[in-house]
CSV table of C-alpha atoms and ligand atoms in Angstrom, one decimal:
chain,number,residue,atom,x,y,z
A,1,MET,CA,0.0,0.0,0.0
A,2,LYS,CA,1.3,3.4,-1.0
A,3,ILE,CA,0.2,6.5,0.9
A,4,LEU,CA,1.3,10.0,0.0
A,5,SER,CA,1.3,12.4,3.0
A,6,ILE,CA,1.0,16.1,2.3
A,7,VAL,CA,2.1,18.7,4.8
A,8,GLY,CA,3.2,22.3,4.4
A,9,ALA,CA,2.3,24.5,7.4
A,10,ARG,CA,3.5,24.4,11.0
A,11,PRO,CA,0.6,22.6,12.7
A,12,GLN,CA,0.8,19.9,10.0
A,13,PHE,CA,4.3,18.9,10.9
A,14,ILE,CA,3.2,18.4,14.4
A,15,LYS,CA,0.0,16.5,13.5
A,16,ALA,CA,1.9,14.2,11.0
A,17,ALA,CA,4.8,13.2,13.4
A,18,LEU,CA,3.2,10.2,15.0
A,19,VAL,CA,1.0,9.1,12.2
A,20,SER,CA,4.0,9.0,9.9
A,21,ARG,CA,6.1,7.1,12.4
A,22,LYS,CA,3.4,4.5,12.9
A,23,LEU,CA,2.6,4.1,9.2
A,24,ARG,CA,6.3,3.3,8.7
A,25,GLU,CA,6.4,0.9,11.7
A,26,LYS,CA,3.5,-1.0,10.1
A,27,GLY,CA,5.3,-1.3,6.8
A,28,VAL,CA,3.3,1.1,4.8
A,29,ASN,CA,5.1,2.7,1.9
A,30,GLU,CA,4.8,6.4,2.8
A,31,ILE,CA,5.9,9.2,0.4
A,32,PHE,CA,6.3,12.4,2.4
A,33,VAL,CA,5.6,15.7,0.6
A,34,HIS,CA,6.4,19.1,2.0
A,35,VAL,CA,4.6,21.7,0.0
A,36,GLY,CA,6.6,24.6,1.5
A,37,GLN,CA,3.7,26.8,2.6
A,38,HIS,CA,5.9,27.5,5.7
A,39,TYR,CA,9.6,27.7,5.1
A,40,ASP,CA,11.4,29.8,7.8
A,41,PHE,CA,13.7,27.6,10.0
A,42,ASN,CA,11.5,28.0,13.1
A,43,MET,CA,8.2,27.5,11.1
A,44,SER,CA,9.4,24.3,9.5
A,45,ASP,CA,12.9,22.7,9.8
A,46,ILE,CA,12.9,22.9,13.6
A,47,PHE,CA,9.9,20.5,13.8
A,48,PHE,CA,11.5,18.0,11.4
A,49,GLN,CA,14.5,17.9,13.6
A,50,GLU,CA,12.7,17.8,17.0
A,51,LEU,CA,10.0,15.3,16.0
A,52,ASN,CA,12.2,13.1,13.8
A,53,LEU,CA,9.9,13.6,10.8
A,54,PRO,CA,11.0,11.9,7.6
A,55,LYS,CA,13.1,13.9,5.2
A,56,PRO,CA,10.6,14.9,2.6
A,57,ASP,CA,10.7,12.9,-0.6
A,58,TYR,CA,9.5,16.0,-2.3
A,59,TYR,CA,9.9,19.6,-1.2
A,60,LEU,CA,7.7,21.7,-3.5
A,61,GLY,CA,8.9,25.2,-2.4
A,62,VAL,CA,5.6,26.9,-3.0
A,63,GLY,CA,6.1,29.7,-0.4
A,64,SER,CA,3.8,32.6,0.4
A,65,GLY,CA,1.3,34.4,-1.9
A,66,THR,CA,-2.3,35.4,-2.3
A,67,HIS,CA,-4.8,32.6,-1.8
A,68,GLY,CA,-5.3,32.0,-5.5
A,69,GLU,CA,-1.6,32.2,-6.3
A,70,GLN,CA,-0.5,30.0,-3.5
A,71,THR,CA,-3.2,27.4,-3.9
A,72,GLY,CA,-2.8,27.4,-7.6
A,73,LYS,CA,1.0,26.7,-7.4
A,74,MET,CA,0.4,24.0,-4.9
A,75,LEU,CA,-2.2,22.3,-7.2
A,76,MET,CA,0.2,22.3,-10.1
A,77,GLU,CA,3.2,21.0,-8.1
A,78,ILE,CA,1.2,18.4,-6.2
A,79,GLU,CA,-0.4,17.1,-9.4
A,80,LYS,CA,3.0,16.4,-10.9
A,81,VAL,CA,4.0,14.3,-7.9
A,82,LEU,CA,0.7,12.4,-7.8
A,83,LEU,CA,1.0,11.6,-11.5
A,84,LYS,CA,4.5,10.2,-10.9
A,85,GLU,CA,3.9,8.4,-7.7
A,86,LYS,CA,0.4,7.1,-8.3
A,87,PRO,CA,-0.4,6.5,-4.6
A,88,ASP,CA,-3.4,4.5,-3.3
A,89,PHE,CA,-4.3,7.3,-0.9
A,90,ILE,CA,-3.3,10.8,-0.1
A,91,LEU,CA,-3.3,11.9,3.5
A,92,VAL,CA,-4.0,15.5,4.3
A,93,TYR,CA,-4.2,17.3,7.7
A,94,GLY,CA,-6.3,20.2,9.0
A,95,ASP,CA,-7.6,23.2,7.1
A,96,THR,CA,-4.8,25.1,5.4
A,97,ASN,CA,-4.3,25.9,1.7
A,98,THR,CA,-2.0,22.9,1.6
A,99,THR,CA,-4.8,20.7,2.8
A,100,LEU,CA,-7.2,21.9,0.1
A,101,ALA,CA,-4.7,21.8,-2.7
A,102,GLY,CA,-3.7,18.2,-1.8
A,103,ALA,CA,-7.4,17.1,-1.7
A,104,LEU,CA,-8.3,18.8,-4.9
A,105,ALA,CA,-5.3,17.6,-6.9
A,106,ALA,CA,-5.9,14.1,-5.8
A,107,VAL,CA,-9.7,13.8,-6.2
A,108,LYS,CA,-9.4,15.1,-9.8
A,109,LEU,CA,-7.0,12.3,-10.6
A,110,HIS,CA,-9.3,9.7,-8.9
A,111,ILE,CA,-6.9,9.2,-6.1
A,112,SER,CA,-8.6,8.5,-2.7
A,113,VAL,CA,-8.3,11.2,-0.1
A,114,ALA,CA,-8.0,10.6,3.7
A,115,HIS,CA,-8.6,13.7,5.8
A,116,ILE,CA,-7.2,14.0,9.3
A,117,GLU,CA,-9.2,16.5,11.5
A,118,ALA,CA,-12.3,16.2,9.4
A,119,GLY,CA,-15.7,17.7,10.4
A,120,LEU,CA,-14.5,20.8,12.3
A,121,ARG,CA,-16.6,23.9,11.6
A,122,SER,CA,-16.6,27.5,12.7
A,123,PHE,CA,-19.6,28.3,10.5
A,124,ASN,CA,-17.8,31.5,9.5
A,125,ARG,CA,-17.4,31.4,5.7
A,126,LYS,CA,-15.1,34.5,5.8
A,127,MET,CA,-12.3,32.3,7.3
A,128,PRO,CA,-10.1,30.7,4.6
A,129,GLU,CA,-9.8,27.7,6.9
A,130,GLU,CA,-13.6,27.2,6.9
A,131,ILE,CA,-13.7,27.0,3.1
A,132,ASN,CA,-10.6,24.7,3.1
A,133,ARG,CA,-12.1,22.2,5.5
A,134,VAL,CA,-15.6,22.1,4.0
A,135,LEU,CA,-14.2,21.5,0.5
A,136,THR,CA,-11.6,19.0,1.7
A,137,ASP,CA,-14.3,17.0,3.6
A,138,HIS,CA,-16.5,16.9,0.5
A,139,CYS,CA,-13.5,15.6,-1.6
A,140,SER,CA,-12.6,12.9,1.0
A,141,ASP,CA,-13.2,9.2,1.0
A,142,ILE,CA,-12.0,8.6,4.5
A,143,LEU,CA,-12.8,11.2,7.2
A,144,PHE,CA,-11.0,11.0,10.5
A,145,ALA,CA,-13.1,13.1,12.8
A,146,PRO,CA,-11.6,14.0,16.2
A,147,THR,CA,-14.8,14.3,18.2
A,148,ASP,CA,-18.5,13.5,18.3
A,149,LYS,CA,-19.2,17.1,17.4
A,150,ALA,CA,-17.1,16.8,14.2
A,151,VAL,CA,-19.1,13.6,13.3
A,152,GLU,CA,-22.3,15.5,13.8
A,153,ASN,CA,-21.2,18.4,11.6
A,154,LEU,CA,-20.4,16.0,8.8
A,155,LYS,CA,-23.7,14.3,9.1
A,156,LYS,CA,-25.5,17.6,8.8
A,157,GLU,CA,-23.7,18.1,5.5
A,158,GLY,CA,-24.8,14.6,4.3
A,159,ILE,CA,-21.4,12.9,4.9
A,160,THR,CA,-21.7,9.7,6.8
A,161,LYS,CA,-19.7,7.2,4.6
A,162,GLY,CA,-16.1,6.7,5.5
A,163,VAL,CA,-16.4,8.7,8.7
A,164,TYR,CA,-14.3,7.5,11.7
A,165,LYS,CA,-14.4,9.1,15.1
A,166,ILE,CA,-10.8,8.5,16.0
A,167,GLY,CA,-9.6,11.1,18.5
A,168,ASP,CA,-7.1,13.8,18.0
A,169,VAL,CA,-3.5,13.2,16.7
A,170,MET,CA,-2.4,16.4,18.5
A,171,PHE,CA,-3.3,14.8,21.8
A,172,ASP,CA,-1.1,11.8,21.0
A,173,ILE,CA,2.0,13.9,20.3
A,174,ALA,CA,1.4,16.3,23.1
A,175,LEU,CA,1.3,13.4,25.6
A,176,GLU,CA,4.4,11.9,24.3
A,177,VAL,CA,6.4,15.1,24.2
A,178,LYS,CA,5.2,16.2,27.7
A,179,ASN,CA,6.9,13.1,29.1
A,180,ARG,CA,10.2,13.8,27.4
A,181,VAL,CA,10.8,17.6,27.9
A,182,ASN,CA,13.0,19.2,30.5
A,183,GLU,CA,10.6,21.8,31.8
A,184,GLU,CA,13.0,23.5,34.2
A,185,LYS,CA,15.6,24.1,31.5
A,186,ILE,CA,13.1,25.7,29.1
A,187,LEU,CA,11.5,27.9,31.8
A,188,THR,CA,15.0,29.0,32.9
A,189,LYS,CA,16.0,29.8,29.3
A,190,TYR,CA,13.1,32.3,29.0
A,191,ASN,CA,13.3,33.5,32.6
A,192,LEU,CA,9.8,32.3,33.4
A,193,LYS,CA,8.3,30.8,36.5
A,194,SER,CA,5.5,28.2,36.4
A,195,LYS,CA,2.0,29.6,36.6
A,196,ASP,CA,3.4,33.1,36.7
A,197,PHE,CA,2.8,34.3,33.1
A,198,ILE,CA,0.3,34.4,30.2
A,199,LEU,CA,1.3,32.7,27.0
A,200,VAL,CA,0.1,34.6,23.8
A,201,THR,CA,-0.2,33.5,20.2
A,202,ILE,CA,-2.1,35.5,17.5
A,203,HIS,CA,-2.0,34.8,13.8
A,204,ARG,CA,-5.5,34.4,12.4
A,205,ALA,CA,-6.0,36.5,9.2
A,206,GLU,CA,-9.3,37.7,10.7
A,207,ASN,CA,-7.3,39.4,13.5
A,208,THR,CA,-4.0,40.3,11.7
A,209,ASP,CA,-5.7,41.6,8.6
A,210,ASN,CA,-8.3,43.6,10.4
A,211,ASN,CA,-6.8,46.9,11.5
A,212,GLU,CA,-9.3,47.4,14.4
A,213,ASN,CA,-9.1,43.8,15.7
A,214,LEU,CA,-5.3,43.8,15.7
A,215,LYS,CA,-5.0,47.2,17.4
A,216,ASN,CA,-7.5,46.2,20.1
A,217,ILE,CA,-5.7,42.9,20.8
A,218,TRP,CA,-2.3,44.6,20.8
A,219,SER,CA,-3.5,47.4,23.1
A,220,ALA,CA,-5.2,44.8,25.5
A,221,LEU,CA,-1.9,42.9,25.7
A,222,LYS,CA,0.0,46.0,26.6
A,223,ASP,CA,-2.5,47.0,29.3
A,224,ILE,CA,-2.4,43.5,30.8
A,225,ALA,CA,1.5,43.7,30.8
A,226,ASN,CA,1.3,47.2,32.4
A,227,SER,CA,-0.9,45.8,35.1
A,228,GLY,CA,2.1,43.8,36.3
A,229,ILE,CA,1.4,40.4,34.6
A,230,LYS,CA,4.2,38.9,32.5
A,231,LEU,CA,3.2,37.9,29.0
A,232,PHE,CA,5.2,35.7,26.7
A,233,PHE,CA,4.4,36.1,23.0
A,234,PRO,CA,6.2,33.9,20.4
A,235,ILE,CA,5.2,35.8,17.3
A,236,HIS,CA,4.0,34.3,14.0
A,237,PRO,CA,5.8,36.0,11.0
A,238,ARG,CA,2.4,37.1,9.6
A,239,THR,CA,1.6,39.0,12.8
A,240,LYS,CA,5.1,40.4,13.1
A,241,LYS,CA,5.0,41.9,9.6
A,242,VAL,CA,1.6,43.5,10.2
A,243,LEU,CA,2.6,45.0,13.6
A,244,GLU,CA,5.8,46.4,12.0
A,245,ASN,CA,3.8,47.9,9.1
A,246,TYR,CA,1.6,49.7,11.7
A,247,SER,CA,4.8,50.7,13.6
A,248,LEU,CA,3.2,49.1,16.7
A,249,VAL,CA,6.2,47.2,17.9
A,250,ASN,CA,7.9,50.2,19.5
A,251,LYS,CA,7.5,51.1,23.1
A,252,ILE,CA,6.7,47.6,24.3
A,253,PRO,CA,6.2,47.2,28.0
A,254,GLU,CA,8.9,45.3,29.8
A,255,ASN,CA,6.5,42.6,30.9
A,256,LEU,CA,5.5,41.8,27.3
A,257,ILE,CA,8.1,39.5,26.0
A,258,ILE,CA,8.1,39.0,22.3
A,259,THR,CA,10.2,36.2,20.7
A,260,GLU,CA,10.6,34.4,17.4
A,261,PRO,CA,8.3,31.4,17.1
A,262,VAL,CA,9.5,28.7,19.5
A,263,SER,CA,10.0,24.9,19.0
A,264,TYR,CA,7.2,22.4,19.7
A,265,PHE,CA,9.0,21.1,22.8
A,266,GLU,CA,9.3,24.6,24.1
A,267,MET,CA,5.7,25.3,23.3
A,268,VAL,CA,4.5,22.2,25.2
A,269,VAL,CA,6.4,23.5,28.3
A,270,LEU,CA,5.1,27.0,27.9
A,271,GLU,CA,1.5,25.9,27.5
A,272,GLY,CA,1.7,23.6,30.5
A,273,ASN,CA,3.2,26.2,32.7
A,274,ALA,CA,1.3,29.3,31.7
A,275,LYS,CA,-1.5,30.5,34.1
A,276,VAL,CA,-3.6,31.5,31.1
A,277,ILE,CA,-3.2,31.4,27.4
A,278,ILE,CA,-4.5,34.1,25.1
A,279,THR,CA,-4.7,32.6,21.6
A,280,ASP,CA,-6.6,32.6,18.3
A,281,SER,CA,-4.8,29.4,17.2
A,282,GLY,CA,-6.8,26.2,16.8
A,283,GLY,CA,-4.0,24.0,18.0
A,284,VAL,CA,-2.9,26.1,20.9
A,285,GLN,CA,-6.4,26.4,22.5
A,286,LYS,CA,-6.7,22.6,22.4
A,287,GLU,CA,-3.2,22.0,23.8
A,288,GLY,CA,-3.9,24.4,26.6
A,289,TYR,CA,-6.8,22.1,27.5
A,290,PHE,CA,-4.6,19.0,27.3
A,291,PHE,CA,-2.4,20.6,30.0
A,292,LYS,CA,-5.3,22.1,32.0
A,293,THR,CA,-4.4,25.7,31.2
A,294,PRO,CA,-7.5,27.9,30.5
A,295,CYS,CA,-7.6,29.9,27.2
A,296,ILE,CA,-9.0,33.2,26.3
A,297,ILE,CA,-9.9,33.3,22.6
A,298,PRO,CA,-10.0,36.7,20.9
A,299,ARG,CA,-12.4,35.6,18.2
A,300,ASN,CA,-16.1,35.4,17.7
A,301,GLU,CA,-16.3,31.6,17.4
A,302,THR,CA,-14.2,28.5,17.8
A,303,GLU,CA,-14.2,25.1,16.2
A,304,TRP,CA,-13.4,23.4,19.5
A,305,ILE,CA,-16.7,24.2,21.0
A,306,GLU,CA,-16.6,21.4,23.7
A,307,LEU,CA,-13.9,23.3,25.4
A,308,VAL,CA,-16.0,26.4,25.7
A,309,GLU,CA,-19.0,24.3,26.9
A,310,THR,CA,-16.9,22.8,29.8
A,311,GLY,CA,-15.9,26.3,30.8
A,312,TRP,CA,-12.2,25.9,30.3
A,313,ASN,CA,-12.0,28.2,27.3
A,314,LYS,CA,-13.7,31.5,26.6
A,315,VAL,CA,-14.5,33.0,23.3
A,316,VAL,CA,-14.2,36.7,24.2
A,317,GLY,CA,-14.4,38.6,20.8
A,318,THR,CA,-12.0,41.3,19.9
A,319,LYS,CA,-13.1,44.3,22.1
A,320,LYS,CA,-10.1,45.5,24.1
A,321,GLU,CA,-12.0,45.8,27.4
A,322,ASN,CA,-13.5,42.4,27.2
A,323,ILE,CA,-10.1,40.7,26.4
A,324,ILE,CA,-8.6,42.5,29.5
A,325,LYS,CA,-11.5,41.7,31.8
A,326,GLU,CA,-11.7,38.0,30.9
A,327,ALA,CA,-7.9,37.5,30.9
A,328,LEU,CA,-7.6,39.0,34.4
A,329,LYS,CA,-10.6,37.2,35.7
A,330,THR,CA,-9.2,33.9,34.5
A,331,TYR,CA,-5.7,34.7,35.7
A,332,ASN,CA,-7.0,35.0,39.2
A,333,GLU,CA,-9.2,31.9,39.0
A,334,ASP,CA,-8.3,28.6,40.7
A,335,THR,CA,-8.8,25.8,38.1
A,336,SER,CA,-7.3,23.0,40.2
A,337,ASN,CA,-10.7,21.4,40.8
A,338,LYS,CA,-12.2,22.1,37.4
A,339,LYS,CA,-13.7,19.0,35.7
A,340,TRP,CA,-11.5,17.7,32.8
A,341,ILE,CA,-12.9,15.2,30.3
A,342,ASP,CA,-10.9,13.4,27.7
A,343,PHE,CA,-12.7,14.4,24.4
A,344,TYR,CA,-9.7,13.4,22.3
A,345,GLY,CA,-9.2,9.7,22.3
A,346,GLY,CA,-6.7,9.2,25.1
A,347,GLY,CA,-3.6,9.5,22.9
A,348,LYS,CA,-4.5,6.6,20.6
A,349,ALA,CA,-5.7,8.5,17.5
A,350,SER,CA,-2.6,7.9,15.3
A,351,GLU,CA,-2.7,4.2,16.0
A,352,GLY,CA,-6.3,4.0,15.1
A,353,ILE,CA,-5.8,6.0,11.9
A,354,VAL,CA,-3.0,3.6,10.7
A,355,GLU,CA,-5.2,0.6,11.4
A,356,VAL,CA,-8.1,2.0,9.4
A,357,LEU,CA,-5.8,3.0,6.5
A,358,LYS,CA,-4.2,-0.5,6.5
A,359,SER,CA,-7.7,-2.1,6.4
A,360,TYR,CA,-8.4,-0.3,3.1
A,361,GLY,CA,-5.3,-1.8,1.6
A,362,GLU,CA,-6.3,-5.4,2.5
B,1,UD1,C1,-1.6,29.3,7.7
B,1,UD1,C2,-3.0,28.7,7.5
B,1,UD1,C3,-3.7,28.8,8.9
B,1,UD1,C4,-2.9,28.2,10.0
B,1,UD1,C5,-1.5,28.7,10.0
B,1,UD1,C6,-0.6,28.0,10.9
B,1,UD1,C7,-4.1,29.1,5.3
B,1,UD1,C8,-5.1,29.9,4.6
B,1,UD1,N1,-3.8,29.5,6.6
B,1,UD1,O1,-1.8,30.7,8.0
B,1,UD1,O2,-5.0,28.2,8.8
B,1,UD1,O3,-3.5,28.4,11.2
B,1,UD1,O4,-0.9,28.6,8.7
B,1,UD1,O5,0.5,28.7,11.3
B,1,UD1,O6,-3.5,28.1,4.9
B,1,UD1,N2,5.5,33.7,6.5
B,1,UD1,C9,6.8,33.8,6.7
B,1,UD1,N3,7.6,32.7,6.9
B,1,UD1,C10,7.0,31.4,6.8
B,1,UD1,C11,5.6,31.4,6.6
B,1,UD1,C12,4.9,32.5,6.5
B,1,UD1,O7,7.4,34.9,6.8
B,1,UD1,O8,7.7,30.4,7.0
B,1,UD1,C13,4.7,35.0,6.4
B,1,UD1,C14,4.6,35.5,4.9
B,1,UD1,O9,4.6,36.9,5.0
B,1,UD1,C15,3.2,35.0,4.6
B,1,UD1,C16,2.4,35.1,5.9
B,1,UD1,O10,3.4,34.8,6.9
B,1,UD1,O11,2.6,35.8,3.6
B,1,UD1,C17,1.2,34.2,6.0
B,1,UD1,O12,1.6,32.8,5.7
B,1,UD1,P1,0.5,31.8,5.1
B,1,UD1,O13,1.1,30.5,5.0
B,1,UD1,O14,-0.1,32.4,3.9
B,1,UD1,O15,-0.7,31.8,6.2
B,1,UD1,P2,-0.6,31.7,7.7
B,1,UD1,O16,-1.1,33.0,8.3
B,1,UD1,O17,0.7,31.2,8.2
B,2,UDP,N1,3.6,26.1,17.9
B,2,UDP,C1,4.9,26.0,18.1
B,2,UDP,N2,5.6,27.2,18.3
B,2,UDP,C2,5.1,28.4,18.3
B,2,UDP,C3,3.7,28.5,18.1
B,2,UDP,C4,2.9,27.3,17.9
B,2,UDP,O1,5.5,24.9,18.1
B,2,UDP,O2,5.8,29.4,18.4
B,2,UDP,C5,2.8,24.9,17.7
B,2,UDP,C6,1.6,24.7,18.7
B,2,UDP,O3,2.1,24.1,19.9
B,2,UDP,C7,0.7,23.8,17.9
B,2,UDP,C8,0.8,24.3,16.5
B,2,UDP,O4,2.1,25.0,16.5
B,2,UDP,O5,1.0,22.5,18.0
B,2,UDP,C9,-0.3,25.3,16.2
B,2,UDP,O6,0.0,26.0,15.0
B,2,UDP,P1,-0.6,27.4,14.7
B,2,UDP,O7,-1.0,28.1,15.9
B,2,UDP,O8,0.4,28.0,13.8
B,2,UDP,O9,-1.8,27.0,13.7
B,2,UDP,P2,-3.3,26.5,14.0
B,2,UDP,O10,-3.3,25.4,15.0
B,2,UDP,O11,-4.1,27.7,14.4
B,2,UDP,O12,-3.8,26.1,12.6
């Protein structure tokens, strides 16, 4: 059985790490394709090194661009690889332009598509990710849904065949890495104390490309820092560029620590030791929950709705005062007795995915 895995953006390197390892352990012939949507060292190579990802058989070097330009280039390059390799399946992850381009290139060549993280919805069609995941799900033959909610979403769109509720591959890798990292060393490196700081990540286009939203969030972060709380903000290149364009990165309060994006091992430690996380990232809000750290989400909706329903995460919108109020309230909350439910398959999703894929080859 030949499977062609397609990755290209940061969260996909992390999601693919264990699935790829387990496919290979089970003797599946996996061709690994890196589309090159992300390409800076600390947005790409660092994860290959840290997580022992296979060296890509193909690096397509697509890089950045407008949606049409980037997705179009991806389609052209992925198609060439598919025609040459003729895999039985392609495997795509999540909801980026890489995901959609992979699914679209394959389905037109009558190559079966398996989608990991199927069925998530924000119901906000203005998000590029929402379009990517809806279209990818509708091109897919096998849909690995992480949660019951994801299965329900697919059902509402008429997709019931080939759907497997399998758990979340991000939980698998998070658990593995948490057991391996030297927490003290990483906290010392960044001069941080456990449960004494807020971790921040912001990169969603709906926030970075909306002047008002970005200014509100930035101003809220500065005010929280000025109130005496330490914030640690590894900044996505997209956000850094926009902040620089608006000349917002001068006069940063001492307590607001901005760094380059960090490695996954470092991120796991930061997430586990933060008192609160402020994030618009899909992956980070879930990882916060894995490690029992509450998240404040400066967006108007989230795909990981179960985490809001349990009260761990709060969708607070992008009004400055609301972000500050909810962040400070959560910072002072005791969450030690808060109920925690495993929604994500207990760390066994990657194993389950490999079993299902193998059964299609028998
Ligand atoms: C993409 C995904 C988003 C995902 C995120 C993960 C789409 C539409 N969006 O958003 O769903 O949450 O990845 O991080 O696929 N850049 C660099 N160096 C890099 C990569 C990007 O400088 O290595 C800069 C470029 O200026 C680029 C911008 O970041 O134009 C945005 O990159 P892009 O891949 O288009 O989207 P992301 O915001 O990263
Ligand atoms: N991440 C990381 N370093 C960082 C920021 C994020 O390793 O500086 C990891 C994070 O732990 C998670 C993934 O990247 O596993 C999330 O990616 P991102 O926030 O870019 O995308 P999203 O999940 O929103 O699609």
